Amino acid sequence: MVIKSLGHACYTAGDGRSALLFDPFLEGNPEAVVGPDEVQATAILPSHGHSDHLGDAIPIALRLGVPIIAPYELAMYCQRHGAQVLPLHIGGGVDLAWGRVKLTDATHGSAIVGDQMIEYTGPACGFLVAMSGQTLYFAGDTGLFGDMRLIGEAGIDVAILPIGDHFTMGIEDAVRAVEFLQPKAVIPTHYSAFEPIRKDPNLFAARVSAMGVRCVVLSPGEEATF
Ligand code: NI
Ligand code: MN
């Protein structure tokens, strides 16, 4: 499985045939390495409705004719705006041609925050993905929670975990998350696009490496194979 950072919390995970696009915030993302008019994907997985995650999911889905896989309420929002959707909910998964995706808990909000009103879009989620013999845990925006131990029982090859603090886990809690999840490798995310969440991923990498876990710091545009 090849995982590529497109900037902030946006990643692709692919097996050469299918490409999952997570949290496609590209327009207005100071780190974006590709525009919403060029990015390619076979499915789009927004973890919640916040603008730095749902981002350009709907226009990308419309342009490519690919489904948005999301918690039910967020999926219905996307469907109302014309997108093809595959609604799931926390704890539920689905087998697809390329593998399996299951929604996990995330301790975070989820809403479309407009000028005039805030539209609730269900709970925020994480994604547990099985593809080409690898298991990926994309945590989304979340605080630390004890049931990461339970998620870890899936046997995680690579975990993408937020470390930026302020809106999600900071480095200390993300280190504890690695203890709970016991992944073979971890990619830190959500730490540099905006001033309040600016953190040094190498501090996290040093802590995690000391635990014997491979830490892969991906700058926007970089990719790694797992
Ligand atoms: Ni958020
Ligand atoms: Mn966020």
mmCIF file of C-alpha atoms in Angstrom, residues 14-220:
data_model
loop_
_atom_site.group_PDB
_atom_site.id
_atom_site.type_symbol
_atom_site.label_atom_id
_atom_site.label_comp_id
_atom_site.label_asym_id
_atom_site.label_seq_id
_atom_site.Cartn_x
_atom_site.Cartn_y
_atom_site.Cartn_z
ATOM 1 C CA GLY A 14 -3.549 3.127 -3.028
ATOM 2 C CA ASP A 15 -2.725 -0.350 -4.280
ATOM 3 C CA GLY A 16 -1.996 0.629 -7.890
ATOM 4 C CA ARG A 17 -5.597 0.067 -9.032
ATOM 5 C CA SER A 18 -7.702 1.804 -6.370
ATOM 6 C CA ALA A 19 -6.875 5.079 -4.645
ATOM 7 C CA LEU A 20 -8.666 6.177 -1.498
ATOM 8 C CA LEU A 21 -8.654 9.921 -0.887
ATOM 9 C CA PHE A 22 -8.928 10.928 2.771
ATOM 10 C CA ASP A 23 -10.005 14.387 3.969
ATOM 11 C CA PRO A 24 -9.616 16.203 0.619
ATOM 12 C CA PHE A 25 -9.170 19.791 1.785
ATOM 13 C CA LEU A 26 -7.198 21.208 -1.157
ATOM 14 C CA GLU A 27 -8.725 24.578 -2.168
ATOM 15 C CA GLY A 28 -7.463 27.064 0.435
ATOM 16 C CA ASN A 29 -5.087 24.540 2.000
ATOM 17 C CA PRO A 30 -1.713 26.308 2.286
ATOM 18 C CA GLU A 31 0.065 22.937 2.023
ATOM 19 C CA ALA A 32 -1.887 21.403 -0.857
ATOM 20 C CA VAL A 33 0.349 19.852 -3.512
ATOM 21 C CA VAL A 34 -2.479 19.234 -5.968
ATOM 22 C CA GLY A 35 -5.688 21.062 -6.831
ATOM 23 C CA PRO A 36 -9.225 19.706 -6.540
ATOM 24 C CA ASP A 37 -9.466 19.778 -10.357
ATOM 25 C CA GLU A 38 -6.482 17.437 -10.822
ATOM 26 C CA VAL A 39 -6.518 14.993 -7.910
ATOM 27 C CA GLN A 40 -7.415 11.385 -8.780
ATOM 28 C CA ALA A 41 -9.295 8.892 -6.590
ATOM 29 C CA THR A 42 -11.605 5.905 -6.785
ATOM 30 C CA ALA A 43 -13.355 6.723 -3.473
ATOM 31 C CA ILE A 44 -13.389 9.723 -1.141
ATOM 32 C CA LEU A 45 -13.385 9.346 2.644
ATOM 33 C CA PRO A 46 -14.049 12.518 4.648
ATOM 34 C CA SER A 47 -13.759 11.880 8.388
ATOM 35 C CA HIS A 48 -16.068 14.746 9.395
ATOM 36 C CA GLY A 49 -17.763 17.906 8.174
ATOM 37 C CA HIS A 50 -15.187 20.502 9.213
ATOM 38 C CA SER A 51 -13.926 22.486 6.250
ATOM 39 C CA ASP A 52 -10.318 21.292 6.625
ATOM 40 C CA HIS A 53 -11.543 17.682 6.161
ATOM 41 C CA LEU A 54 -14.706 17.575 4.032
ATOM 42 C CA GLY A 55 -12.957 20.211 1.948
ATOM 43 C CA ASP A 56 -13.492 19.624 -1.788
ATOM 44 C CA ALA A 57 -14.981 16.140 -1.379
ATOM 45 C CA ILE A 58 -18.229 17.007 -3.163
ATOM 46 C CA PRO A 59 -16.789 18.705 -6.276
ATOM 47 C CA ILE A 60 -14.135 15.975 -6.597
ATOM 48 C CA ALA A 61 -16.777 13.245 -6.287
ATOM 49 C CA LEU A 62 -18.924 14.982 -8.931
ATOM 50 C CA ARG A 63 -15.991 15.439 -11.328
ATOM 51 C CA LEU A 64 -14.740 11.843 -11.027
ATOM 52 C CA GLY A 65 -18.085 10.085 -10.507
ATOM 53 C CA VAL A 66 -16.756 8.235 -7.451
ATOM 54 C CA PRO A 67 -18.499 7.600 -4.119
ATOM 55 C CA ILE A 68 -18.066 9.470 -0.853
ATOM 56 C CA ILE A 69 -17.776 7.006 2.047
ATOM 57 C CA ALA A 70 -18.748 8.759 5.286
ATOM 58 C CA PRO A 71 -20.902 8.613 8.413
ATOM 59 C CA TYR A 72 -24.592 8.578 7.469
ATOM 60 C CA GLU A 73 -25.429 12.200 8.292
ATOM 61 C CA LEU A 74 -22.406 13.572 6.449
ATOM 62 C CA ALA A 75 -23.089 11.226 3.525
ATOM 63 C CA MET A 76 -26.665 12.526 3.300
ATOM 64 C CA TYR A 77 -25.351 16.098 3.202
ATOM 65 C CA CYS A 78 -23.096 15.114 0.290
ATOM 66 C CA GLN A 79 -25.920 13.275 -1.467
ATOM 67 C CA ARG A 80 -28.130 16.375 -1.193
ATOM 68 C CA HIS A 81 -25.384 18.211 -3.069
ATOM 69 C CA GLY A 82 -25.425 15.635 -5.862
ATOM 70 C CA ALA A 83 -22.657 13.264 -4.859
ATOM 71 C CA GLN A 84 -22.828 9.476 -5.055
ATOM 72 C CA VAL A 85 -22.460 8.190 -1.487
ATOM 73 C CA LEU A 86 -21.830 5.055 0.532
ATOM 74 C CA PRO A 87 -23.164 5.825 4.026
ATOM 75 C CA LEU A 88 -21.822 3.814 6.944
ATOM 76 C CA HIS A 89 -21.812 4.369 10.678
ATOM 77 C CA ILE A 90 -19.471 3.876 13.609
ATOM 78 C CA GLY A 91 -18.598 0.203 14.061
ATOM 79 C CA GLY A 92 -19.956 -0.746 10.654
ATOM 80 C CA GLY A 93 -17.921 -1.670 7.634
ATOM 81 C CA VAL A 94 -18.312 -2.865 4.090
ATOM 82 C CA ASP A 95 -16.396 -5.204 1.787
ATOM 83 C CA LEU A 96 -15.557 -3.604 -1.536
ATOM 84 C CA ALA A 97 -13.640 -4.734 -4.622
ATOM 85 C CA TRP A 98 -10.350 -3.365 -3.268
ATOM 86 C CA GLY A 99 -10.745 -4.462 0.364
ATOM 87 C CA ARG A 100 -12.685 -3.370 3.430
ATOM 88 C CA VAL A 101 -13.446 -0.109 5.203
ATOM 89 C CA LYS A 102 -14.933 0.235 8.688
ATOM 90 C CA LEU A 103 -15.792 3.401 10.590
ATOM 91 C CA THR A 104 -14.295 3.853 14.052
ATOM 92 C CA ASP A 105 -15.002 6.263 16.867
ATOM 93 C CA ALA A 106 -13.283 9.627 16.972
ATOM 94 C CA THR A 107 -13.736 12.073 19.835
ATOM 95 C CA HIS A 108 -14.389 15.257 17.867
ATOM 96 C CA GLY A 109 -17.221 17.353 16.409
ATOM 97 C CA SER A 110 -18.668 17.220 12.914
ATOM 98 C CA ALA A 111 -20.603 20.059 11.314
ATOM 99 C CA ILE A 112 -20.652 22.246 8.256
ATOM 100 C CA VAL A 113 -20.010 25.686 9.743
ATOM 101 C CA GLY A 114 -21.607 28.306 7.500
ATOM 102 C CA ASP A 115 -21.943 32.078 7.833
ATOM 103 C CA GLN A 116 -25.585 31.917 8.871
ATOM 104 C CA MET A 117 -25.890 28.522 10.518
ATOM 105 C CA ILE A 118 -24.097 25.408 11.631
ATOM 106 C CA GLU A 119 -25.370 22.196 10.053
ATOM 107 C CA TYR A 120 -24.802 19.098 12.174
ATOM 108 C CA THR A 121 -23.342 16.185 10.207
ATOM 109 C CA GLY A 122 -23.315 13.356 12.741
ATOM 110 C CA PRO A 123 -20.272 12.117 14.634
ATOM 111 C CA ALA A 124 -16.705 12.468 13.461
ATOM 112 C CA CYS A 125 -15.099 9.139 12.586
ATOM 113 C CA GLY A 126 -11.874 7.373 11.889
ATOM 114 C CA PHE A 127 -11.382 4.763 9.149
ATOM 115 C CA LEU A 128 -9.994 1.256 9.483
ATOM 116 C CA VAL A 129 -9.017 0.128 5.997
ATOM 117 C CA ALA A 130 -7.821 -3.274 4.784
ATOM 118 C CA MET A 131 -6.154 -3.090 1.376
ATOM 119 C CA SER A 132 -3.547 -5.296 -0.317
ATOM 120 C CA GLY A 133 -2.885 -7.265 2.865
ATOM 121 C CA GLN A 134 -2.255 -4.137 4.974
ATOM 122 C CA THR A 135 -4.398 -2.544 7.669
ATOM 123 C CA LEU A 136 -4.477 1.244 7.833
ATOM 124 C CA TYR A 137 -6.009 3.222 10.699
ATOM 125 C CA PHE A 138 -6.761 6.789 9.636
ATOM 126 C CA ALA A 139 -7.753 8.352 12.960
ATOM 127 C CA GLY A 140 -9.207 11.604 11.629
ATOM 128 C CA ASP A 141 -9.406 14.482 14.093
ATOM 129 C CA THR A 142 -9.614 12.971 17.555
ATOM 130 C CA GLY A 143 -8.546 13.176 21.135
ATOM 131 C CA LEU A 144 -7.020 10.179 22.865
ATOM 132 C CA PHE A 145 -9.538 7.542 23.908
ATOM 133 C CA GLY A 146 -9.101 4.199 25.640
ATOM 134 C CA ASP A 147 -10.863 2.175 22.958
ATOM 135 C CA MET A 148 -7.871 2.760 20.697
ATOM 136 C CA ARG A 149 -6.682 -0.421 22.451
ATOM 137 C CA LEU A 150 -9.684 -2.188 20.932
ATOM 138 C CA ILE A 151 -9.012 -0.686 17.499
ATOM 139 C CA GLY A 152 -5.419 -1.889 17.817
ATOM 140 C CA GLU A 153 -6.637 -5.474 18.151
ATOM 141 C CA ALA A 154 -7.245 -5.380 14.384
ATOM 142 C CA GLY A 155 -3.440 -5.530 13.986
ATOM 143 C CA ILE A 156 -2.532 -2.187 12.490
ATOM 144 C CA ASP A 157 0.261 -1.928 9.960
ATOM 145 C CA VAL A 158 0.157 1.847 9.711
ATOM 146 C CA ALA A 159 -1.694 4.498 11.723
ATOM 147 C CA ILE A 160 -2.149 8.113 10.637
ATOM 148 C CA LEU A 161 -2.505 10.082 13.874
ATOM 149 C CA PRO A 162 -3.005 13.808 14.561
ATOM 150 C CA ILE A 163 -0.360 15.450 16.755
ATOM 151 C CA GLY A 164 -1.140 19.176 16.412
ATOM 152 C CA ASP A 165 -2.833 19.722 19.788
ATOM 153 C CA HIS A 166 -5.454 22.498 20.150
ATOM 154 C CA PHE A 167 -8.199 20.666 18.171
ATOM 155 C CA THR A 168 -6.880 17.084 18.426
ATOM 156 C CA MET A 169 -4.349 15.018 20.327
ATOM 157 C CA GLY A 170 -1.015 16.700 20.896
ATOM 158 C CA ILE A 171 2.299 14.872 20.891
ATOM 159 C CA GLU A 172 2.005 13.498 24.460
ATOM 160 C CA ASP A 173 -1.403 11.955 23.855
ATOM 161 C CA ALA A 174 -0.452 10.755 20.376
ATOM 162 C CA VAL A 175 2.466 8.854 21.937
ATOM 163 C CA ARG A 176 -0.036 7.208 24.300
ATOM 164 C CA ALA A 177 -2.232 6.435 21.279
ATOM 165 C CA VAL A 178 0.704 4.568 19.739
ATOM 166 C CA GLU A 179 1.008 2.566 22.987
ATOM 167 C CA PHE A 180 -2.693 1.715 22.794
ATOM 168 C CA LEU A 181 -2.783 0.927 19.063
ATOM 169 C CA GLN A 182 0.545 -0.926 18.760
ATOM 170 C CA PRO A 183 0.894 -0.158 15.040
ATOM 171 C CA LYS A 184 3.930 -1.302 13.079
ATOM 172 C CA ALA A 185 4.317 2.199 11.650
ATOM 173 C CA VAL A 186 2.848 5.618 12.306
ATOM 174 C CA ILE A 187 2.486 8.793 10.245
ATOM 175 C CA PRO A 188 1.932 12.059 12.179
ATOM 176 C CA THR A 189 -0.588 14.494 10.718
ATOM 177 C CA HIS A 190 -2.596 17.687 11.382
ATOM 178 C CA TYR A 191 0.386 19.659 12.761
ATOM 179 C CA SER A 192 1.575 22.338 10.391
ATOM 180 C CA ALA A 193 -0.931 23.964 8.059
ATOM 181 C CA PHE A 194 -2.135 26.585 10.559
ATOM 182 C CA GLU A 195 -0.405 28.530 13.313
ATOM 183 C CA PRO A 196 -2.347 27.186 16.337
ATOM 184 C CA ILE A 197 -1.406 23.594 15.485
ATOM 185 C CA ARG A 198 2.220 24.164 14.489
ATOM 186 C CA LYS A 199 4.316 21.357 16.000
ATOM 187 C CA ASP A 200 7.631 19.661 15.245
ATOM 188 C CA PRO A 201 6.860 16.126 14.002
ATOM 189 C CA ASN A 202 10.453 15.098 14.724
ATOM 190 C CA LEU A 203 9.752 15.384 18.472
ATOM 191 C CA PHE A 204 6.949 12.860 18.001
ATOM 192 C CA ALA A 205 9.125 10.707 15.727
ATOM 193 C CA ALA A 206 11.886 10.539 18.356
ATOM 194 C CA ARG A 207 9.441 9.393 21.057
ATOM 195 C CA VAL A 208 7.830 6.789 18.829
ATOM 196 C CA SER A 209 11.105 5.477 17.434
ATOM 197 C CA ALA A 210 12.334 4.962 21.017
ATOM 198 C CA MET A 211 9.319 2.648 21.426
ATOM 199 C CA GLY A 212 10.484 0.585 18.453
ATOM 200 C CA VAL A 213 7.733 1.811 16.141
ATOM 201 C CA ARG A 214 8.630 3.042 12.652
ATOM 202 C CA CYS A 215 7.676 6.707 12.310
ATOM 203 C CA VAL A 216 7.322 8.092 8.796
ATOM 204 C CA VAL A 217 7.147 11.883 8.591
ATOM 205 C CA LEU A 218 5.670 12.756 5.200
ATOM 206 C CA SER A 219 6.022 16.309 3.920
ATOM 207 C CA PRO A 220 3.239 17.340 1.537
#
